[in-house]
PDB file of C-alpha atoms in Angstrom:
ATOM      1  CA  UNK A  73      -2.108-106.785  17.679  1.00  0.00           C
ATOM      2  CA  UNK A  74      -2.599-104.157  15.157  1.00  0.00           C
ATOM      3  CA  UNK A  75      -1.066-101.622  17.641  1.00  0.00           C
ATOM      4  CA  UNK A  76       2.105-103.414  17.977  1.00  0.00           C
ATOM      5  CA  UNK A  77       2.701-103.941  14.207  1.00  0.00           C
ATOM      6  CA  UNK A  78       1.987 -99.720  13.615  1.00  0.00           C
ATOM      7  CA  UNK A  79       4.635 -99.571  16.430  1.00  0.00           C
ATOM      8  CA  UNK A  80       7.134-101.571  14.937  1.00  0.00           C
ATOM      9  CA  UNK A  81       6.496 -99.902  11.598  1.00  0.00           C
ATOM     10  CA  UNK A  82       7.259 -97.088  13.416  1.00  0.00           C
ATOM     11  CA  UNK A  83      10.247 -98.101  14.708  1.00  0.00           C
ATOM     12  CA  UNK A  84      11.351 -99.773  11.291  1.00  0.00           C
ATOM     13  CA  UNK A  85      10.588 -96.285   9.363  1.00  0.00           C
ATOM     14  CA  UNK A  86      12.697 -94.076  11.635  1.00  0.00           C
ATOM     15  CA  UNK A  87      15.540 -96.474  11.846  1.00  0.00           C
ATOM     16  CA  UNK A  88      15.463 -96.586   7.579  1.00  0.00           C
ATOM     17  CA  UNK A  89      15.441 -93.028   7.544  1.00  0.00           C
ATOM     18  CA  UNK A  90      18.579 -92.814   9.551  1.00  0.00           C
ATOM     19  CA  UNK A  91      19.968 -95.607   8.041  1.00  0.00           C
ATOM     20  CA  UNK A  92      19.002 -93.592   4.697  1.00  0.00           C
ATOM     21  CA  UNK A  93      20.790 -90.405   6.086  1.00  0.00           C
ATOM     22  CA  UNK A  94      23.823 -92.617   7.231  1.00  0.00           C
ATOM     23  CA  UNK A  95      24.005 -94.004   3.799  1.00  0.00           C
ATOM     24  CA  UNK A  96      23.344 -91.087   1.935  1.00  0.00           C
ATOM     25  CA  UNK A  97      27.026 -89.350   3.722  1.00  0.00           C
ATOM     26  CA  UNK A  98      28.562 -92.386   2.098  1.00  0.00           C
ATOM     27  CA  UNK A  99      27.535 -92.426  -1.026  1.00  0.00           C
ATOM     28  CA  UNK A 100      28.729 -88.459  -1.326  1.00  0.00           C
ATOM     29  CA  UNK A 101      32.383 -89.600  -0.142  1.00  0.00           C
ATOM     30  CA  UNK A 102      31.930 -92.287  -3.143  1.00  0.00           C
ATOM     31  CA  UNK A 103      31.096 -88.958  -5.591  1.00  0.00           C
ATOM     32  CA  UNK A 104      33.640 -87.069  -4.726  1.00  0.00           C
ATOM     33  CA  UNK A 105      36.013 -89.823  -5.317  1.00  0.00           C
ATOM     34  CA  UNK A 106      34.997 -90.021  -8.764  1.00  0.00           C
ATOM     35  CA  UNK A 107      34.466 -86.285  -9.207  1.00  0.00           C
ATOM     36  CA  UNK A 108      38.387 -86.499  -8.703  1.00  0.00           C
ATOM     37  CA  UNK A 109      38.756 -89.342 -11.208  1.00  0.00           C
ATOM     38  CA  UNK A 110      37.266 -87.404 -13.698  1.00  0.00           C
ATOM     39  CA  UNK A 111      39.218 -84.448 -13.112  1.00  0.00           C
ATOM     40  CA  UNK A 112      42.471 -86.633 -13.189  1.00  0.00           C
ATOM     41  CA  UNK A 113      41.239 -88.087 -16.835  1.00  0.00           C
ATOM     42  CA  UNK A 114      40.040 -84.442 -18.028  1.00  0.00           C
ATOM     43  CA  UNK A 115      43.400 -83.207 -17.062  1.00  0.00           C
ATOM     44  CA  UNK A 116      45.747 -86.307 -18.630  1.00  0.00           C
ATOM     45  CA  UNK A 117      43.292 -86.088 -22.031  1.00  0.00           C
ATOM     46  CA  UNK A 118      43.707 -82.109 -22.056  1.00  0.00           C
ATOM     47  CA  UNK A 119      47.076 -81.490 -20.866  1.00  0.00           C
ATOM     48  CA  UNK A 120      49.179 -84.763 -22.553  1.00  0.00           C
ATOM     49  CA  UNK A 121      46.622 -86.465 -25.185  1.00  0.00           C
ATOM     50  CA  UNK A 122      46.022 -81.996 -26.247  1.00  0.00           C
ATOM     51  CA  UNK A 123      42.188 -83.777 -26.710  1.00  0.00           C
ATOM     52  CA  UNK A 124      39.931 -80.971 -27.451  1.00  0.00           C
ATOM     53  CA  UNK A 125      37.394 -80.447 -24.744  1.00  0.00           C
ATOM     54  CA  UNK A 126      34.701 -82.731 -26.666  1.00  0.00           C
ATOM     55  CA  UNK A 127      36.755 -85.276 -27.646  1.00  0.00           C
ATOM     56  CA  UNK A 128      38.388 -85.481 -23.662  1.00  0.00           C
ATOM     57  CA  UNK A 129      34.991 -85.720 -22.218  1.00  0.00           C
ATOM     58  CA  UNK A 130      33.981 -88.568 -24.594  1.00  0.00           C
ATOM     59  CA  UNK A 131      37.044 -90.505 -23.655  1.00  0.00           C
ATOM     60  CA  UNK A 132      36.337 -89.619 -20.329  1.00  0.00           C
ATOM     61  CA  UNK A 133      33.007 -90.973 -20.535  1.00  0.00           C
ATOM     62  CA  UNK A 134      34.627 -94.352 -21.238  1.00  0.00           C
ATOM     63  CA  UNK A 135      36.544 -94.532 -18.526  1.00  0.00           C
ATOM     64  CA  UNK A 136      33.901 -93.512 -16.096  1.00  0.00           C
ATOM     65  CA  UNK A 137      30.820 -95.207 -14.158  1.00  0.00           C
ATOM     66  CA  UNK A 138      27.228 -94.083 -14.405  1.00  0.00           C
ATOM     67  CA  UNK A 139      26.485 -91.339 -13.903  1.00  0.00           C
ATOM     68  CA  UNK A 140      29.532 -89.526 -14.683  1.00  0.00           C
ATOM     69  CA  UNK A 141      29.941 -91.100 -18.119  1.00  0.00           C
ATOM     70  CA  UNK A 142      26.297 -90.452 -18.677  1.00  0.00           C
ATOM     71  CA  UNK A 143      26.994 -86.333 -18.031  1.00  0.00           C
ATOM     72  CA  UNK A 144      30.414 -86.287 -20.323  1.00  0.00           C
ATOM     73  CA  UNK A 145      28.791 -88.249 -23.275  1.00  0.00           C
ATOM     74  CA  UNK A 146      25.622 -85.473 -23.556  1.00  0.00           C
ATOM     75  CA  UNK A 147      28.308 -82.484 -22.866  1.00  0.00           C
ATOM     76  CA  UNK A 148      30.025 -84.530 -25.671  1.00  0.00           C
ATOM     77  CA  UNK A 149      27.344 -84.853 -27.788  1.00  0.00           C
ATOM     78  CA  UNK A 150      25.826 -81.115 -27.217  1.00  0.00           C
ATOM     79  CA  UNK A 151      29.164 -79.692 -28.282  1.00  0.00           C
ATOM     80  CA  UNK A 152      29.787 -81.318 -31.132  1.00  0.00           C
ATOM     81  CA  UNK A 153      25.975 -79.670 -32.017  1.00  0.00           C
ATOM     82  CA  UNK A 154      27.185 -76.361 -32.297  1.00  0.00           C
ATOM     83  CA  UNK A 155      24.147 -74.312 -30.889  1.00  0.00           C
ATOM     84  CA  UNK A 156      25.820 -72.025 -30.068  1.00  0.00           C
ATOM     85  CA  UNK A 157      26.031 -72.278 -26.064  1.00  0.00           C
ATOM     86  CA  UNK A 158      29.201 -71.488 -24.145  1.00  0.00           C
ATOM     87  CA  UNK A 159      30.453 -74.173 -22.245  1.00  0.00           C
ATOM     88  CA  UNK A 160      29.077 -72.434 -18.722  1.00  0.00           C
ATOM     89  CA  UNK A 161      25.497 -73.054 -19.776  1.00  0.00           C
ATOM     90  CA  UNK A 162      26.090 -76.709 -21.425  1.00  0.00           C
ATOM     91  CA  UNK A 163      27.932 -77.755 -17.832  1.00  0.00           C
ATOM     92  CA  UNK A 164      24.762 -75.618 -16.266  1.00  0.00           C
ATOM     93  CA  UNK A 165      21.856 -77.592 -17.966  1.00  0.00           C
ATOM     94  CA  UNK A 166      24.118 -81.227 -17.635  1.00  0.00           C
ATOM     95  CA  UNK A 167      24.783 -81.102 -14.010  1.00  0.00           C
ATOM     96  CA  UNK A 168      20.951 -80.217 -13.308  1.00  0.00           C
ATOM     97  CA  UNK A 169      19.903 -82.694 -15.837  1.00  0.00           C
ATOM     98  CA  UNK A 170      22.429 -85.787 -15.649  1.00  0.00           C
ATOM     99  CA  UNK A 171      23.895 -84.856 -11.822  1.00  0.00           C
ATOM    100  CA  UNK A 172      20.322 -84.304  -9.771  1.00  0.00           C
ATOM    101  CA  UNK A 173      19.545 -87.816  -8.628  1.00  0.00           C
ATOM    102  CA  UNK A 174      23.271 -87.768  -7.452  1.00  0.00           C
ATOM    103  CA  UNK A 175      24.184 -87.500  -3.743  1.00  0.00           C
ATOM    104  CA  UNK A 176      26.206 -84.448  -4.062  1.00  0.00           C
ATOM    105  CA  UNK A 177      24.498 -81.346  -2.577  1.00  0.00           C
ATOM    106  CA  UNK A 178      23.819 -78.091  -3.821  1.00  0.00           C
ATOM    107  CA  UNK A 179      27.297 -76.680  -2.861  1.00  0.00           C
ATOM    108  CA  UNK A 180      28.958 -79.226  -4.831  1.00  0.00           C
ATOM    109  CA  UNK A 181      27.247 -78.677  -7.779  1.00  0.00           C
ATOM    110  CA  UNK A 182      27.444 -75.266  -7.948  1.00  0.00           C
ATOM    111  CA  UNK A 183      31.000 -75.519  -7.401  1.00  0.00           C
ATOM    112  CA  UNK A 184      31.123 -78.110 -10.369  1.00  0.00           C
ATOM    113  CA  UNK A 185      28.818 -75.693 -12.286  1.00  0.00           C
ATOM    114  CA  UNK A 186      32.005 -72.904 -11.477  1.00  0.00           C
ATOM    115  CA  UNK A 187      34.274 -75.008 -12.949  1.00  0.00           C
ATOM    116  CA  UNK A 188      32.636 -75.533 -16.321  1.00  0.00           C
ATOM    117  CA  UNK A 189      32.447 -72.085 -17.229  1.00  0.00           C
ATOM    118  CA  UNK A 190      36.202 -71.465 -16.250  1.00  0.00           C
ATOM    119  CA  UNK A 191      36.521 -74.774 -18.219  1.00  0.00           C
ATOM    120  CA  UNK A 192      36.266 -73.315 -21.847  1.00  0.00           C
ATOM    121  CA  UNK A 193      38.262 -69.912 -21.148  1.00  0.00           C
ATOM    122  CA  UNK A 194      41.117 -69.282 -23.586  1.00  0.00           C
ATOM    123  CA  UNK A 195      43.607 -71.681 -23.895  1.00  0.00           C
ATOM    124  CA  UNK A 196      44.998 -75.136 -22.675  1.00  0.00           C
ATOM    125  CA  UNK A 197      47.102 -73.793 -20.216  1.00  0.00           C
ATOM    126  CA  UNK A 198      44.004 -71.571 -18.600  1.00  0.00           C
ATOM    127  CA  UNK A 199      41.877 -75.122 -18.851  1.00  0.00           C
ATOM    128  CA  UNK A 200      44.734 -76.898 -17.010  1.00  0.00           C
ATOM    129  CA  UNK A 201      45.163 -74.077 -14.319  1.00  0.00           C
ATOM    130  CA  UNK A 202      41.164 -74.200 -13.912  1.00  0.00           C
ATOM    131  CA  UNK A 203      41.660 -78.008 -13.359  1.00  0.00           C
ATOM    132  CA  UNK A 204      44.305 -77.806 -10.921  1.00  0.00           C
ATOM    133  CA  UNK A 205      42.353 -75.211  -8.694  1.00  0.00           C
ATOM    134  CA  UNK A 206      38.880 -76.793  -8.932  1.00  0.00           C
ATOM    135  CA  UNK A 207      40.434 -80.423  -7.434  1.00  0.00           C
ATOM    136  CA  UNK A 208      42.484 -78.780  -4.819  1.00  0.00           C
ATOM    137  CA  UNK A 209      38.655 -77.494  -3.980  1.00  0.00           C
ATOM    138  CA  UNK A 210      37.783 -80.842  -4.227  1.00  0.00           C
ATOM    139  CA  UNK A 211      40.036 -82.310  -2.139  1.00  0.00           C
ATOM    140  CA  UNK A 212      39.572 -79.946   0.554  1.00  0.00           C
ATOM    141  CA  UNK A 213      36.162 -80.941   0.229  1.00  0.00           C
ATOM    142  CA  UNK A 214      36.593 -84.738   0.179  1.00  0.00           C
ATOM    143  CA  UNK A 215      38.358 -84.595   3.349  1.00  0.00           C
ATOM    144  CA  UNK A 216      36.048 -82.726   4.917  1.00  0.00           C
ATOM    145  CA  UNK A 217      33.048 -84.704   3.937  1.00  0.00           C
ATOM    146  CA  UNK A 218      34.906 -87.702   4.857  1.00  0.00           C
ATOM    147  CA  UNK A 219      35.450 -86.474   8.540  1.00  0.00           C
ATOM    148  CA  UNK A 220      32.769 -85.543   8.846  1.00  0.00           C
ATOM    149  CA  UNK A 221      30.717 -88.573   7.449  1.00  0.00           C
ATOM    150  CA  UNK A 222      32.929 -90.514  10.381  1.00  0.00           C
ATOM    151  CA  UNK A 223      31.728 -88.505  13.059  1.00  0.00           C
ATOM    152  CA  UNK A 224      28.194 -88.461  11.740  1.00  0.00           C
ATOM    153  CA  UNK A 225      27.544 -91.590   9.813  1.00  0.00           C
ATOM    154  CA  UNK A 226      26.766 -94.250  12.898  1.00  0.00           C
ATOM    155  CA  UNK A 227      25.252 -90.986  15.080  1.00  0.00           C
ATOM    156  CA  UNK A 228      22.395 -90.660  11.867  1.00  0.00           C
ATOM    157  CA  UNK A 229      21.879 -95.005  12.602  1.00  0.00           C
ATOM    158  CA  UNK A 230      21.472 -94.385  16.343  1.00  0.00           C
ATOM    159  CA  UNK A 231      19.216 -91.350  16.275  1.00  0.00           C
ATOM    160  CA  UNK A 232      17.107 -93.129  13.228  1.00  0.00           C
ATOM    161  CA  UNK A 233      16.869 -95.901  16.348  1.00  0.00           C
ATOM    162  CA  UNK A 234      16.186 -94.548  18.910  1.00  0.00           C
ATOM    163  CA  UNK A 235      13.647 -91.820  17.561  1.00  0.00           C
ATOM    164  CA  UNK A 236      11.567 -94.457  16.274  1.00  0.00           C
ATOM    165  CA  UNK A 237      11.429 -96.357  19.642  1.00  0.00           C
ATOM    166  CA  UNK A 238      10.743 -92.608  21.183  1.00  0.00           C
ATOM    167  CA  UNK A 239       7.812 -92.210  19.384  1.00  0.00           C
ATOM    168  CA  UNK A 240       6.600 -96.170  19.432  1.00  0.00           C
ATOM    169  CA  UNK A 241       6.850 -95.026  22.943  1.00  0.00           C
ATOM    170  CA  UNK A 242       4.628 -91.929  22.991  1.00  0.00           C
ATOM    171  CA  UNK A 243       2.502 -93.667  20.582  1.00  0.00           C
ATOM    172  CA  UNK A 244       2.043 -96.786  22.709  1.00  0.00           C
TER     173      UNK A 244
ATOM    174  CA  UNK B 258      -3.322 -94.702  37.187  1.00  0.00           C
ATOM    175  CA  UNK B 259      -1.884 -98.164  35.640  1.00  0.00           C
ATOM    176  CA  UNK B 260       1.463 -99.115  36.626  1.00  0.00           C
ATOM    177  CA  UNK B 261       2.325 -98.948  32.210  1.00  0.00           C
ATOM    178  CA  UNK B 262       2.616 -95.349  33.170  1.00  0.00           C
ATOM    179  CA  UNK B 263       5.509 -95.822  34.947  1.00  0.00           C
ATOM    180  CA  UNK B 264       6.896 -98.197  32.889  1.00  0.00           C
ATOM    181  CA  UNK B 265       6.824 -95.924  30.318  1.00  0.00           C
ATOM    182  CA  UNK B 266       8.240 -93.150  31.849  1.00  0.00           C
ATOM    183  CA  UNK B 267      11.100 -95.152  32.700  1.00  0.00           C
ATOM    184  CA  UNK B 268      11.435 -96.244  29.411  1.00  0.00           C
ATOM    185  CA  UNK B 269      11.727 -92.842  28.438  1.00  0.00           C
ATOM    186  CA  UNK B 270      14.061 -91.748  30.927  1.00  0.00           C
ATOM    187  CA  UNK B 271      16.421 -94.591  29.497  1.00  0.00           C
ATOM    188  CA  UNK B 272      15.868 -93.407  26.008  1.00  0.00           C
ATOM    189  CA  UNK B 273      16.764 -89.714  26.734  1.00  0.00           C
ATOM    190  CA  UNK B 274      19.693 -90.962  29.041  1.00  0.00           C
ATOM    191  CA  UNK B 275      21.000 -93.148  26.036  1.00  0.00           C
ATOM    192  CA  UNK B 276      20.529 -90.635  23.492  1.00  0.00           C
ATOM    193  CA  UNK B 277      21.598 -87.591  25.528  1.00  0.00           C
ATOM    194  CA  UNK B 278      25.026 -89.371  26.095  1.00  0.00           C
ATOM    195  CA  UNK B 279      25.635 -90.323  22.075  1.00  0.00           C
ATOM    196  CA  UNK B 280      25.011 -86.573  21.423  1.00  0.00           C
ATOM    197  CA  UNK B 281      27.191 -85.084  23.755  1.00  0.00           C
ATOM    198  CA  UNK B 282      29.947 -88.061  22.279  1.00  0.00           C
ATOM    199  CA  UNK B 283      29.118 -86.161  19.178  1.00  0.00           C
ATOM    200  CA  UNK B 284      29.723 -82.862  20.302  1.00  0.00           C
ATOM    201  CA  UNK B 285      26.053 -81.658  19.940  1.00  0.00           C
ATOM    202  CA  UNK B 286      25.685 -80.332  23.441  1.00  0.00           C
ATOM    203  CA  UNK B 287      22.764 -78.526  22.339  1.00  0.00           C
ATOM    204  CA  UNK B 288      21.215 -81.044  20.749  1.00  0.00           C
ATOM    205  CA  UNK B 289      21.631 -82.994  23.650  1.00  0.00           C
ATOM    206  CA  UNK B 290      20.209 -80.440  25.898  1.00  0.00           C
ATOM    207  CA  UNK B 291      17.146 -80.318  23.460  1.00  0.00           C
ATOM    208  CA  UNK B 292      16.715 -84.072  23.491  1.00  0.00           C
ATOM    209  CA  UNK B 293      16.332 -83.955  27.637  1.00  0.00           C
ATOM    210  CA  UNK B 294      14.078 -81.439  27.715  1.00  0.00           C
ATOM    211  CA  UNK B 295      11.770 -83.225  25.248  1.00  0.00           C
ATOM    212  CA  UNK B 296      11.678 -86.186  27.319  1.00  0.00           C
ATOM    213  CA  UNK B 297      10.864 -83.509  30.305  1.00  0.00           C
ATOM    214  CA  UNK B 298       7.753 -82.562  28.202  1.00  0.00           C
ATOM    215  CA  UNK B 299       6.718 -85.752  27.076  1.00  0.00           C
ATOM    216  CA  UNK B 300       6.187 -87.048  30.691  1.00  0.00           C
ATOM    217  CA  UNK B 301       5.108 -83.733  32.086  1.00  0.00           C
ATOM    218  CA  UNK B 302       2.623 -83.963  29.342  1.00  0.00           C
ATOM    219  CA  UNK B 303       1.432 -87.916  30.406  1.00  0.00           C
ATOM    220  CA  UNK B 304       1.551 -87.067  34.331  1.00  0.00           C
ATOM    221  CA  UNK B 305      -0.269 -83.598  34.244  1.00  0.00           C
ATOM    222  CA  UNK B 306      -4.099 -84.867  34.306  1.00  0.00           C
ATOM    223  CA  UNK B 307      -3.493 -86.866  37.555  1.00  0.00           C
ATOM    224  CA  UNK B 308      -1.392 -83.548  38.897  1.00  0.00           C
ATOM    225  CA  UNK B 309      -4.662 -82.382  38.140  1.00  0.00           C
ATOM    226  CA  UNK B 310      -6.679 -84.924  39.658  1.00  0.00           C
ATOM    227  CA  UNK B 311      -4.730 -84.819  42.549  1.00  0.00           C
ATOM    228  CA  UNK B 312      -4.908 -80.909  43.807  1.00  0.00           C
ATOM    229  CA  UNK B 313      -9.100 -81.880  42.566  1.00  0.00           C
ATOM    230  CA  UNK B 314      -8.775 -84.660  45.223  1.00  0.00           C
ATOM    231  CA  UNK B 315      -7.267 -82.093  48.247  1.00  0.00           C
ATOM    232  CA  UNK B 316      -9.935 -79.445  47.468  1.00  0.00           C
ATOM    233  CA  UNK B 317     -12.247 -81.648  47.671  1.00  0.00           C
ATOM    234  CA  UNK B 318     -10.920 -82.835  50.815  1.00  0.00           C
ATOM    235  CA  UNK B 319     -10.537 -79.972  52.752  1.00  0.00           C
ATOM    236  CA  UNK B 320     -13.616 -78.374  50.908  1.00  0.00           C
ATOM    237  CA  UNK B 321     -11.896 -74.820  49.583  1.00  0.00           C
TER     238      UNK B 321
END
């Protein structure tokens, strides 16, 4: 009795975990998506509202879901400080600190991390330019991840499957 | 032996079959190729002590 409900835990675990994985693909597609959003906002409040950079991110924030608007109101609010960072390390410390529980991976972070300190260099036309380049990036990478989260997403459900009922298997 | 033996090692052969077929779908040859041989194991692993037992049983027979 006890066997067969440590076998079907088993089997329930592995299938969650590729469930989890399957999942997991999906919810970086969503991320991307919204990285995008933001950069369409940052570039309207920049380029047509001429917001500075702490006053675009704040109205940004508004218009954005957790946990985006979460990382644009503490840039927001740790520029209008004054301490004396550059814009690099406040994008640095916010995407480790407001971004980590995020599904985007290490690549995209760092890549988001790039952006911020190409953000605040010179003037509005150099901050538009940096826009521009970072979501072609973006897109490149949306598509990608969405491919590949097609091809991937139902194989992660299946292996989760059948793994667990390999090992309930050996176990048994 | 018990006959769950076999059952099992059917059910394994299945499993392998099944998942050695979504893989190469996928275009994970290799991963495919990996999967089958780990199966391969697995059973070798669960059939070896009656190999075992069985050249035991011919010595004996034959006394060498």
């Amino acid at each position: 009795m006890f066997k067969i409900v440590g076998l079907l835990l088993v089997v329930c675990g592995c299938t969650a975990m590729g469930l989890s994985a399957g999942n997991e693909m999906e919810r970086r597609i969503r991320e991307l998506r919204e990285l995008l959003k933001l950069l369409e906002i940052l570039e309207g409040e920049i380029g047509y509202a001429n917001a500075a950079l702490a006053e675009a991110f704040r109205h940004g924030a508004r218009r954005m879901a957790e946990p985006f608007s979460g990382f644009l109101e503490h840039m927001a609010e740790h520029m209008d400080e004054f301490r004396g960072d550059t814009l690099g390390e406040i994008f640095m410390r916010h995407v480790q600190e407001d971004l980590k529980g995020t599904a985007l991976c290490r690549k995209d972070l760092d890549a988001l991390t790039g952006f911020g300190e190409q953000l605040g260099y010179l003037d509005v036309k150099m901050q538009l330019a940096a826009i521009g380049l970072y979501k072609e990036q973006l897109t490149h990478e949306y598509v990608r991840a969405r491919e590949e989260c097609r091809k991937n997403s139902k194989l992660y459900r299946c292996l989760g499957l059948m793994g667990g009922l390999f090992l309930a298997l050996i176990f048994f | 032996m018990s006959v769950n033996l076999i059952f099992k090692i059917a059910a394994v052969g299945i499993l392998v079959s099944v998942l050695s077929q979504v893989l190469k779908q996928s275009g994970r040859e290799e991963t495919a190729f990996l999967t089958g041989l780990a199966g391969l194991l697995v059973v070798l692993f669960w059939i070896l002590p009656y190999i075992n037992q069985l050249f035991e049983s011919v010595k004996n027979l034959f006394s060498l």
